[in-house]
Structure formats: structure tokens, C-alpha cells
Tab-separated table of C-alpha atoms (C1' of nucleotides) and ligand atoms in Angstrom:
chain	number	residue	atom	x	y	z
A	1	UNK	CA	84.839	50.841	8.752
A	2	UNK	CA	87.818	49.689	6.763
A	3	UNK	CA	90.859	50.065	8.943
A	4	UNK	CA	92.148	49.046	12.303
A	5	UNK	CA	92.090	52.552	13.701
A	6	UNK	CA	88.336	52.752	13.697
A	7	UNK	CA	87.517	49.107	14.210
A	8	UNK	CA	88.260	47.122	17.298
A	9	UNK	CA	87.550	43.631	18.449
A	10	UNK	CA	84.217	44.795	19.864
A	11	UNK	CA	82.793	45.660	16.488
A	12	UNK	CA	83.471	42.325	14.839
A	13	UNK	CA	80.468	40.498	13.473
A	14	UNK	CA	79.542	37.025	14.632
A	15	UNK	CA	81.287	35.282	11.739
A	16	UNK	CA	84.377	37.440	12.013
A	17	UNK	CA	84.594	36.681	15.719
A	18	UNK	CA	84.276	32.953	15.169
A	19	UNK	CA	86.977	32.952	12.499
A	20	UNK	CA	89.311	35.149	14.501
A	21	UNK	CA	88.907	33.034	17.624
A	22	UNK	CA	89.620	29.874	15.672
A	23	UNK	CA	92.866	31.408	14.427
A	24	UNK	CA	93.786	32.914	17.777
A	25	UNK	CA	93.569	29.635	19.634
A	26	UNK	CA	95.336	27.629	16.931
A	27	UNK	CA	98.998	26.750	17.394
A	28	UNK	CA	99.876	27.734	13.854
A	29	UNK	CA	98.456	28.919	10.564
A	30	UNK	CA	95.176	27.498	9.296
A	31	UNK	CA	93.840	27.197	5.780
A	32	UNK	CA	90.412	28.613	5.031
A	33	UNK	CA	89.036	25.113	4.622
A	34	UNK	CA	90.458	23.960	7.938
A	35	UNK	CA	88.751	26.908	9.581
A	36	UNK	CA	85.530	25.954	7.835
A	37	UNK	CA	85.728	22.464	9.301
A	38	UNK	CA	86.361	23.808	12.785
A	39	UNK	CA	83.290	26.007	12.524
A	40	UNK	CA	80.794	23.462	11.181
A	41	UNK	CA	79.267	23.146	14.626
A	42	UNK	CA	78.778	26.905	14.713
A	43	UNK	CA	76.690	26.756	11.585
A	44	UNK	CA	79.318	27.361	8.924
A	45	UNK	CA	78.489	25.596	5.684
A	46	UNK	CA	80.382	27.258	2.830
A	47	UNK	CA	83.922	28.509	2.102
A	48	UNK	CA	82.623	31.957	1.360
A	49	UNK	CA	81.584	32.461	4.953
A	50	UNK	CA	85.192	31.961	5.943
A	51	UNK	CA	86.719	33.944	3.099
A	52	UNK	CA	84.477	36.919	3.735
A	53	UNK	CA	85.412	37.030	7.392
A	54	UNK	CA	89.092	36.574	6.572
A	55	UNK	CA	89.024	39.428	4.073
A	56	UNK	CA	87.802	41.797	6.743
A	57	UNK	CA	90.127	40.526	9.423
A	58	UNK	CA	93.104	40.921	7.096
A	59	UNK	CA	91.830	44.368	6.271
A	60	UNK	CA	91.663	45.224	9.976
A	61	UNK	CA	95.237	43.976	10.434
A	62	UNK	CA	94.162	41.311	12.906
A	63	UNK	CA	95.011	38.411	10.630
A	64	UNK	CA	97.811	37.883	8.126
A	65	UNK	CA	97.786	35.762	5.039
A	66	UNK	CA	100.832	33.575	4.445
A	67	UNK	CA	101.236	33.519	0.690
A	68	UNK	CA	103.598	30.592	0.566
A	69	UNK	CA	101.163	28.418	2.532
A	70	UNK	CA	97.778	29.622	1.344
A	71	UNK	CA	96.955	29.929	5.011
A	72	UNK	CA	96.182	32.504	7.693
A	73	UNK	CA	97.491	33.404	11.157
A	74	UNK	CA	96.235	35.687	13.876
A	75	UNK	CA	98.508	38.707	14.207
A	76	UNK	CA	101.090	38.200	16.915
A	77	UNK	CA	100.898	41.880	17.889
A	78	UNK	CA	97.233	42.678	17.608
A	79	UNK	CA	97.522	45.857	19.623
A	80	UNK	CA	100.510	47.446	17.939
A	81	UNK	CA	98.371	49.513	15.601
A	82	UNK	CA	99.453	49.847	12.002
A	83	UNK	CA	102.364	47.558	11.115
A	84	UNK	CA	105.145	48.520	8.811
A	85	UNK	CA	106.723	45.725	6.817
A	86	UNK	CA	106.201	42.352	8.474
A	87	UNK	CA	108.250	39.238	7.927
A	88	UNK	CA	107.349	35.683	8.819
A	89	UNK	CA	109.620	32.777	9.656
A	90	UNK	CA	107.780	29.538	9.009
A	91	UNK	CA	109.005	26.201	10.323
A	92	UNK	CA	108.431	23.501	7.748
A	93	UNK	CA	108.590	20.773	10.350
A	94	UNK	CA	106.291	21.940	13.154
A	95	UNK	CA	104.429	24.691	11.345
A	96	UNK	CA	105.253	27.339	13.916
A	97	UNK	CA	105.288	30.907	12.618
A	98	UNK	CA	107.267	33.838	14.045
A	99	UNK	CA	106.184	37.304	13.037
A	100	UNK	CA	108.620	40.189	13.174
A	101	UNK	CA	109.149	43.536	11.556
A	102	UNK	CA	112.359	44.901	10.151
A	103	UNK	CA	112.965	48.524	9.290
A	104	UNK	CA	116.120	47.843	7.316
A	105	UNK	CA	114.297	45.551	4.934
A	106	UNK	CA	111.523	48.090	4.679
A	107	UNK	CA	114.081	50.776	3.771
A	108	UNK	CA	115.651	48.563	1.132
A	109	UNK	CA	112.281	47.896	-0.440
A	110	UNK	CA	111.442	51.589	-0.389
A	111	UNK	CA	114.844	52.353	-1.845
A	112	UNK	CA	114.497	49.946	-4.736
A	113	UNK	CA	110.991	51.194	-5.386
A	114	UNK	CA	112.093	54.831	-5.413
A	115	UNK	CA	114.980	54.075	-7.747
A	116	UNK	CA	112.681	52.234	-10.142
A	117	UNK	CA	109.579	54.369	-10.022
A	118	UNK	CA	107.617	51.528	-8.484
A	119	UNK	CA	104.810	52.272	-6.024
A	120	UNK	CA	104.512	49.378	-3.553
A	121	UNK	CA	101.178	48.515	-2.003
A	122	UNK	CA	102.061	45.386	-0.066
A	123	UNK	CA	105.276	43.503	0.552
A	124	UNK	CA	105.490	39.823	1.413
A	125	UNK	CA	108.516	38.440	3.248
A	126	UNK	CA	108.364	34.779	4.206
A	127	UNK	CA	111.299	32.721	5.376
A	128	UNK	CA	110.820	28.979	5.161
A	129	UNK	CA	113.074	26.704	7.145
A	130	UNK	CA	113.338	25.009	10.527
A	131	UNK	CA	112.880	26.578	13.926
A	132	UNK	CA	115.294	26.288	16.819
A	133	UNK	CA	113.073	23.855	18.668
A	134	UNK	CA	112.894	21.445	15.742
A	135	UNK	CA	116.631	21.676	15.102
A	136	UNK	CA	117.351	20.621	18.700
A	137	UNK	CA	115.219	17.506	18.697
B	1	UNK	CA	121.341	16.225	-11.656
B	2	UNK	CA	119.769	18.503	-9.115
B	3	UNK	CA	121.453	21.846	-9.441
B	4	UNK	CA	122.208	24.447	-12.015
B	5	UNK	CA	125.950	23.791	-11.967
B	6	UNK	CA	125.632	20.390	-13.570
B	7	UNK	CA	122.530	20.946	-15.653
B	8	UNK	CA	122.271	23.228	-18.585
B	9	UNK	CA	119.637	24.056	-21.108
B	10	UNK	CA	120.954	21.279	-23.355
B	11	UNK	CA	119.962	18.541	-20.962
B	12	UNK	CA	116.338	19.527	-20.567
B	13	UNK	CA	113.784	16.943	-21.523
B	14	UNK	CA	111.148	17.600	-24.151
B	15	UNK	CA	108.477	18.582	-21.636
B	16	UNK	CA	110.843	20.775	-19.648
B	17	UNK	CA	111.901	22.544	-22.821
B	18	UNK	CA	108.314	23.176	-23.872
B	19	UNK	CA	107.383	24.581	-20.472
B	20	UNK	CA	110.490	26.714	-20.210
B	21	UNK	CA	110.019	28.133	-23.695
B	22	UNK	CA	106.407	28.982	-22.922
B	23	UNK	CA	107.542	30.933	-19.868
B	24	UNK	CA	110.517	32.514	-21.605
B	25	UNK	CA	108.452	33.973	-24.389
B	26	UNK	CA	105.622	35.141	-22.133
B	27	UNK	CA	105.473	38.804	-21.162
B	28	UNK	CA	104.771	37.991	-17.522
B	29	UNK	CA	104.156	35.178	-15.067
B	30	UNK	CA	101.967	32.244	-16.096
B	31	UNK	CA	99.939	29.863	-13.979
B	32	UNK	CA	100.466	26.155	-14.439
B	33	UNK	CA	97.050	25.842	-16.033
B	34	UNK	CA	97.725	28.657	-18.468
B	35	UNK	CA	100.903	26.881	-19.498
B	36	UNK	CA	98.911	23.674	-19.924
B	37	UNK	CA	96.516	25.435	-22.280
B	38	UNK	CA	99.377	26.872	-24.315
B	39	UNK	CA	100.865	23.414	-24.707
B	40	UNK	CA	97.734	21.470	-25.694
B	41	UNK	CA	98.863	21.474	-29.303
B	42	UNK	CA	102.162	19.958	-28.249
B	43	UNK	CA	100.374	17.014	-26.728
B	44	UNK	CA	99.975	18.184	-23.136
B	45	UNK	CA	96.843	16.777	-21.550
B	46	UNK	CA	97.188	16.908	-17.754
B	47	UNK	CA	98.354	19.403	-15.115
B	48	UNK	CA	100.922	16.958	-13.859
B	49	UNK	CA	102.892	17.210	-17.062
B	50	UNK	CA	103.307	20.912	-16.375
B	51	UNK	CA	103.934	20.605	-12.650
B	52	UNK	CA	106.604	17.965	-13.116
B	53	UNK	CA	108.479	20.114	-15.598
B	54	UNK	CA	108.091	23.193	-13.402
B	55	UNK	CA	109.445	21.351	-10.362
B	56	UNK	CA	112.632	20.538	-12.209
B	57	UNK	CA	112.994	23.972	-13.779
B	58	UNK	CA	112.597	25.613	-10.373
B	59	UNK	CA	115.112	23.148	-9.026
B	60	UNK	CA	117.553	24.104	-11.782
B	61	UNK	CA	117.040	27.790	-10.966
B	62	UNK	CA	115.719	28.562	-14.424
B	63	UNK	CA	112.202	29.345	-13.258
B	64	UNK	CA	110.881	31.047	-10.132
B	65	UNK	CA	107.578	30.527	-8.433
B	66	UNK	CA	105.715	33.643	-7.342
B	67	UNK	CA	103.987	32.634	-4.149
B	68	UNK	CA	101.613	35.546	-4.034
B	69	UNK	CA	100.336	34.788	-7.537
B	70	UNK	CA	100.476	31.005	-7.695
B	71	UNK	CA	102.349	31.526	-10.923
B	72	UNK	CA	105.758	31.061	-12.502
B	73	UNK	CA	108.293	33.204	-14.369
B	74	UNK	CA	111.416	32.415	-16.303
B	75	UNK	CA	114.468	33.645	-14.418
B	76	UNK	CA	115.550	37.077	-15.612
B	77	UNK	CA	119.217	36.164	-15.158
B	78	UNK	CA	119.413	32.590	-16.288
B	79	UNK	CA	123.167	32.642	-16.687
B	80	UNK	CA	124.118	34.202	-13.383
B	81	UNK	CA	124.633	30.843	-11.703
B	82	UNK	CA	123.425	30.344	-8.175
B	83	UNK	CA	121.303	33.263	-6.928
B	84	UNK	CA	121.350	34.590	-3.412
B	85	UNK	CA	118.145	36.060	-2.106
B	86	UNK	CA	115.885	37.221	-4.919
B	87	UNK	CA	113.099	39.750	-4.672
B	88	UNK	CA	110.279	40.358	-7.120
B	89	UNK	CA	108.365	43.538	-7.814
B	90	UNK	CA	105.025	42.662	-9.332
B	91	UNK	CA	102.834	45.222	-11.044
B	92	UNK	CA	99.204	44.581	-10.235
B	93	UNK	CA	98.030	46.499	-13.247
B	94	UNK	CA	100.095	45.170	-16.166
B	95	UNK	CA	101.468	42.024	-14.545
B	96	UNK	CA	105.076	42.891	-15.260
B	97	UNK	CA	107.625	41.364	-12.894
B	98	UNK	CA	111.065	42.743	-12.052
B	99	UNK	CA	113.549	40.388	-10.464
B	100	UNK	CA	116.400	41.722	-8.382
B	101	UNK	CA	118.673	40.572	-5.602
B	102	UNK	CA	119.565	42.480	-2.487
B	103	UNK	CA	122.422	41.605	-0.180
B	104	UNK	CA	121.253	43.866	2.614
B	105	UNK	CA	117.934	42.075	2.858
B	106	UNK	CA	119.751	38.780	2.716
B	107	UNK	CA	121.962	39.869	5.609
B	108	UNK	CA	118.969	40.967	7.656
B	109	UNK	CA	117.289	37.619	7.132
B	110	UNK	CA	120.469	35.789	8.044
B	111	UNK	CA	120.828	38.013	11.086
B	112	UNK	CA	117.343	37.364	12.378
B	113	UNK	CA	117.748	33.668	11.735
B	114	UNK	CA	121.063	33.515	13.601
B	115	UNK	CA	119.632	35.426	16.542
B	116	UNK	CA	116.663	33.077	16.742
B	117	UNK	CA	118.255	29.747	15.978
B	118	UNK	CA	116.258	29.461	12.772
B	119	UNK	CA	117.733	27.682	9.762
B	120	UNK	CA	116.302	29.190	6.580
B	121	UNK	CA	115.900	27.097	3.468
B	122	UNK	CA	114.138	29.535	1.173
B	123	UNK	CA	113.124	33.155	1.471
B	124	UNK	CA	110.316	34.766	-0.477
B	125	UNK	CA	110.274	38.519	-1.064
B	126	UNK	CA	107.476	39.835	-3.251
B	127	UNK	CA	106.520	43.473	-3.603
B	128	UNK	CA	103.079	44.086	-5.026
B	129	UNK	CA	102.232	47.495	-6.422
B	130	UNK	CA	102.340	49.465	-9.643
B	131	UNK	CA	105.243	49.834	-12.024
B	132	UNK	CA	106.593	53.118	-13.355
B	133	UNK	CA	105.081	52.561	-16.758
B	134	UNK	CA	101.587	52.060	-15.385
B	135	UNK	CA	101.891	55.044	-13.053
B	136	UNK	CA	102.717	57.321	-16.012
B	137	UNK	CA	99.743	56.374	-18.136
C	1	DA	C1'	57.555	52.152	7.067
C	2	DC	C1'	61.172	53.221	3.344
C	3	DT	C1'	65.832	53.159	1.798
C	4	DG	C1'	70.600	52.077	1.461
C	5	DA	C1'	74.409	49.652	3.173
C	6	DT	C1'	76.432	45.815	5.205
C	7	DA	C1'	76.286	40.966	6.610
C	8	DT	C1'	74.801	36.293	5.747
C	9	DG	C1'	73.283	31.853	3.551
C	10	DT	C1'	73.492	28.614	-0.332
C	11	DT	C1'	74.608	26.454	-4.727
C	12	DA	C1'	77.476	25.906	-8.357
C	13	DT	C1'	81.726	26.622	-10.689
C	14	DT	C1'	86.537	27.684	-11.684
C	15	DA	C1'	91.450	27.337	-10.449
C	16	DA	C1'	95.379	25.024	-8.261
C	17	DG	C1'	97.723	21.052	-6.923
C	18	DT	C1'	98.228	15.925	-5.684
C	19	DT	C1'	97.682	10.689	-5.625
C	20	DA	C1'	97.831	6.540	-7.818
C	21	DC	C1'	98.913	3.706	-11.346
C	22	DA	C1'	100.428	2.279	-15.947
C	23	DT	C1'	103.810	2.764	-19.561
C	24	DC	C1'	108.016	3.971	-21.968
C	25	DA	C1'	112.976	4.885	-22.831
C	26	DG	C1'	117.678	4.806	-21.625
C	27	DT	C1'	121.446	2.603	-18.823
C	28	DT	C1'	123.936	-0.683	-16.282
C	29	DG	C1'	125.370	-5.365	-15.386
C	30	DC	C1'	125.535	-9.986	-16.942
D	1	DG	C1'	120.633	-10.123	-26.095
D	2	DC	C1'	118.189	-9.679	-21.694
D	3	DA	C1'	117.049	-8.675	-16.755
D	4	DA	C1'	116.925	-4.970	-13.596
D	5	DC	C1'	116.949	-0.449	-12.476
D	6	DT	C1'	116.135	4.413	-13.133
D	7	DG	C1'	114.048	8.500	-14.724
D	8	DA	C1'	110.526	10.515	-17.725
D	9	DT	C1'	105.839	10.369	-19.447
D	10	DG	C1'	100.739	9.625	-19.940
D	11	DT	C1'	96.168	9.475	-17.878
D	12	DA	C1'	92.320	9.467	-14.723
D	13	DA	C1'	90.508	10.639	-10.533
D	14	DC	C1'	90.627	13.415	-6.673
D	15	DT	C1'	91.514	17.010	-3.056
D	16	DT	C1'	92.120	21.679	-1.870
D	17	DA	C1'	91.707	26.736	-2.759
D	18	DA	C1'	89.003	30.490	-4.266
D	19	DT	C1'	85.213	32.895	-6.649
D	20	DA	C1'	80.613	33.915	-9.035
D	21	DA	C1'	75.900	34.494	-8.791
D	22	DC	C1'	71.886	35.097	-6.458
D	23	DA	C1'	68.712	35.180	-2.523
D	24	DT	C1'	67.868	36.900	2.415
D	25	DA	C1'	68.496	39.197	6.503
D	26	DT	C1'	69.849	42.871	9.607
D	27	DC	C1'	70.299	47.482	10.939
D	28	DA	C1'	70.982	52.531	10.810
D	29	DG	C1'	69.149	56.775	9.400
D	30	DT	C1'	65.244	59.353	7.736
E	1	ZN	ZN1	100.845	41.414	12.775
E	2	ZN	ZN1	109.679	23.804	14.193
E	3	ZN	ZN1	116.468	34.357	-11.200
E	4	ZN	ZN1	102.585	47.936	-14.723
DNA sequence: ACTGATATGTTATTAAGTTACATCAGTTGC
DNA sequence: GCAACTGATGTAACTTAATAACATATCAGT
């Protein structure tokens, strides 16, 4: 039970469900500690409860970690099966995150890796800036 | 004094010089706290001394922050002037980091941004995996 | 019921980064 | 010289992020 193919929403444990729902209904990314606070009423007491659930959810592909924020978002395409390379555009004013994939970038990464004998396991692409909405206000 | 054009190595302060030298002579990326430990003998006592120097060095383009590691590396091309988009390949076994730039990726990012009214300020590209050396050993 | 594997609860600790405030050194204007 | 300003530094306390260690609980398969 370690990948999205064999694990669906139905098989999530109680804690995983609580954490995923918190992320899914949030407007933007949440830090692990923010999630913890939101789940105090559901019995959460310690960071590890959140981190353990997040680890699995990331593993399942249902949640992504934003490295430049130390925060987590629910996947915007939870039913698309296995993603290729995913990029995130993060608005520094309103916190909104857009998730998209880009085959050209993926090819470039693969190309550099092949040329340099590097074997990639995970690629992070995060664009920080301001979203259209914030620029027009 | 906020960009690489008007600031050279000569104008670094004592603390900035110490931090930069620590990074420059390191084999791989260092966390702020690791740098602090290395500089205890030079009088460093508090994290802020390191973070302040790092902020400036990053500003000058002489040091890069690796978001997925919460760590810092000296720029591999410190004399190339202003960089465009930079990508990092990070070996998870030996810690070695390769820095390279890629115009195609930069174009793709610009393209997505233009199409979505997003104004990018900084783009992070970090490839985690294993380097050639580690794969052949 | 026994066993192994996974999930959970709890406490304490380490690592990363910031706030607030005091001091010091150089520079500009008088 | 001296006030006033600016940027750099020192220090303590604190918040936030993540992990280690250990105890329990749940459940499937036999
Ligand atoms: Zn996704
Ligand atoms: Zn915005
Ligand atoms: Zn560089
Ligand atoms: Zn390596």
C-alpha cells in the first residue's frame, strides 16, 4: 500500500482523512503546524500525528509539499493518476497556488540528467511571484 | 548596494567574508547552523549573524539557497554576472550539487506566466537524485 | 489466541528562522 | 569637533519546523 494506484480515498485512515480534508478545504497551502491547530478539536495533540499523515498522503500523490514554503497543498488534480513533473506558481501576496505540469521542462531535466549521468528521483519547480488577481487590485 | 553589478568581493564585510569563505571551501551545501558552528572560533555566537550575512550574499548573487534542503551553496559561477534561471541537481547520497542554467526552462516558465497573468519574481528548480559518481560505486 | 504489520498517542529534543533591543562604526552636514 | 543618520554587529529570547524514542492499539492472517 505505497502508491496511488492501489490506494484510494476510501482506504485512508482516520488521521489521514482529517489531514487531507483540512488541506482540501483550505484556500491555499498550510504548514504542518497550522494543520495541527485546525485538528486540535479532533484530538490531535502532536506534530508527529500530522507529519505521519502527510508523509503517506504525499506518497499517495494526493498532497504536494511546497519546498520553498515548508507547507503542503492538496493536489489540484487528484484523479489524474501518476503525475509527471509538476510545477507550482505561488503568489506571495495572497498565497494562492497554481499547479501545472510541463512536458518540455520535464524533457529538459531528463536531457540534462542523461548528459550528466544523473539519475533524478524528484524534481521541484516552484515559481514565486504575484498572481493575476493580485496584480489587478 | 543591492546587486552584484555594484558590489564585489572587496566590499564584503567581515561577517559576510567569513560566511562566504566557509561556503566556498565546503564540498557541498551547508545549513545556517552548520556555518555557525564552523565560525564559533571567529567569534560567531548567534544564528542571526549567519542569516544576516547569508541574506546579503544571496542578494549579491554569490550564494544560492537550496529550498529543498534548507541549506546554502556558494555560486558555482561567481563571475558570470547576473544569472537567468538556475537549476540545481542535488545528489542525495554524497550531497554534491551541480548548478546549471537552462534557457528552455526559463522560456517555459515565462510562457506559462504570460499566459496566466502571473509575474514571477524567483523560480526554484531543484532535481534530487543520485550523481554519476555515486551510481558507479 | 498468537504473530506480524501498520497505525496511533505522547514526551522530549533537535533544527531552522525571527523578533526585539542594545551597541558600534563610518559618513554626512554643520 | 559634534549631532544626526545609516548600516553593521552582538545578544537573548522566542517561534516554527521536524524528528527521535518509546509505549499502545488495531487488525489481518494463521
Ligand atoms: Zn498534483
Ligand atoms: Zn495573489
Ligand atoms: Zn550561481
Ligand atoms: Zn553523489
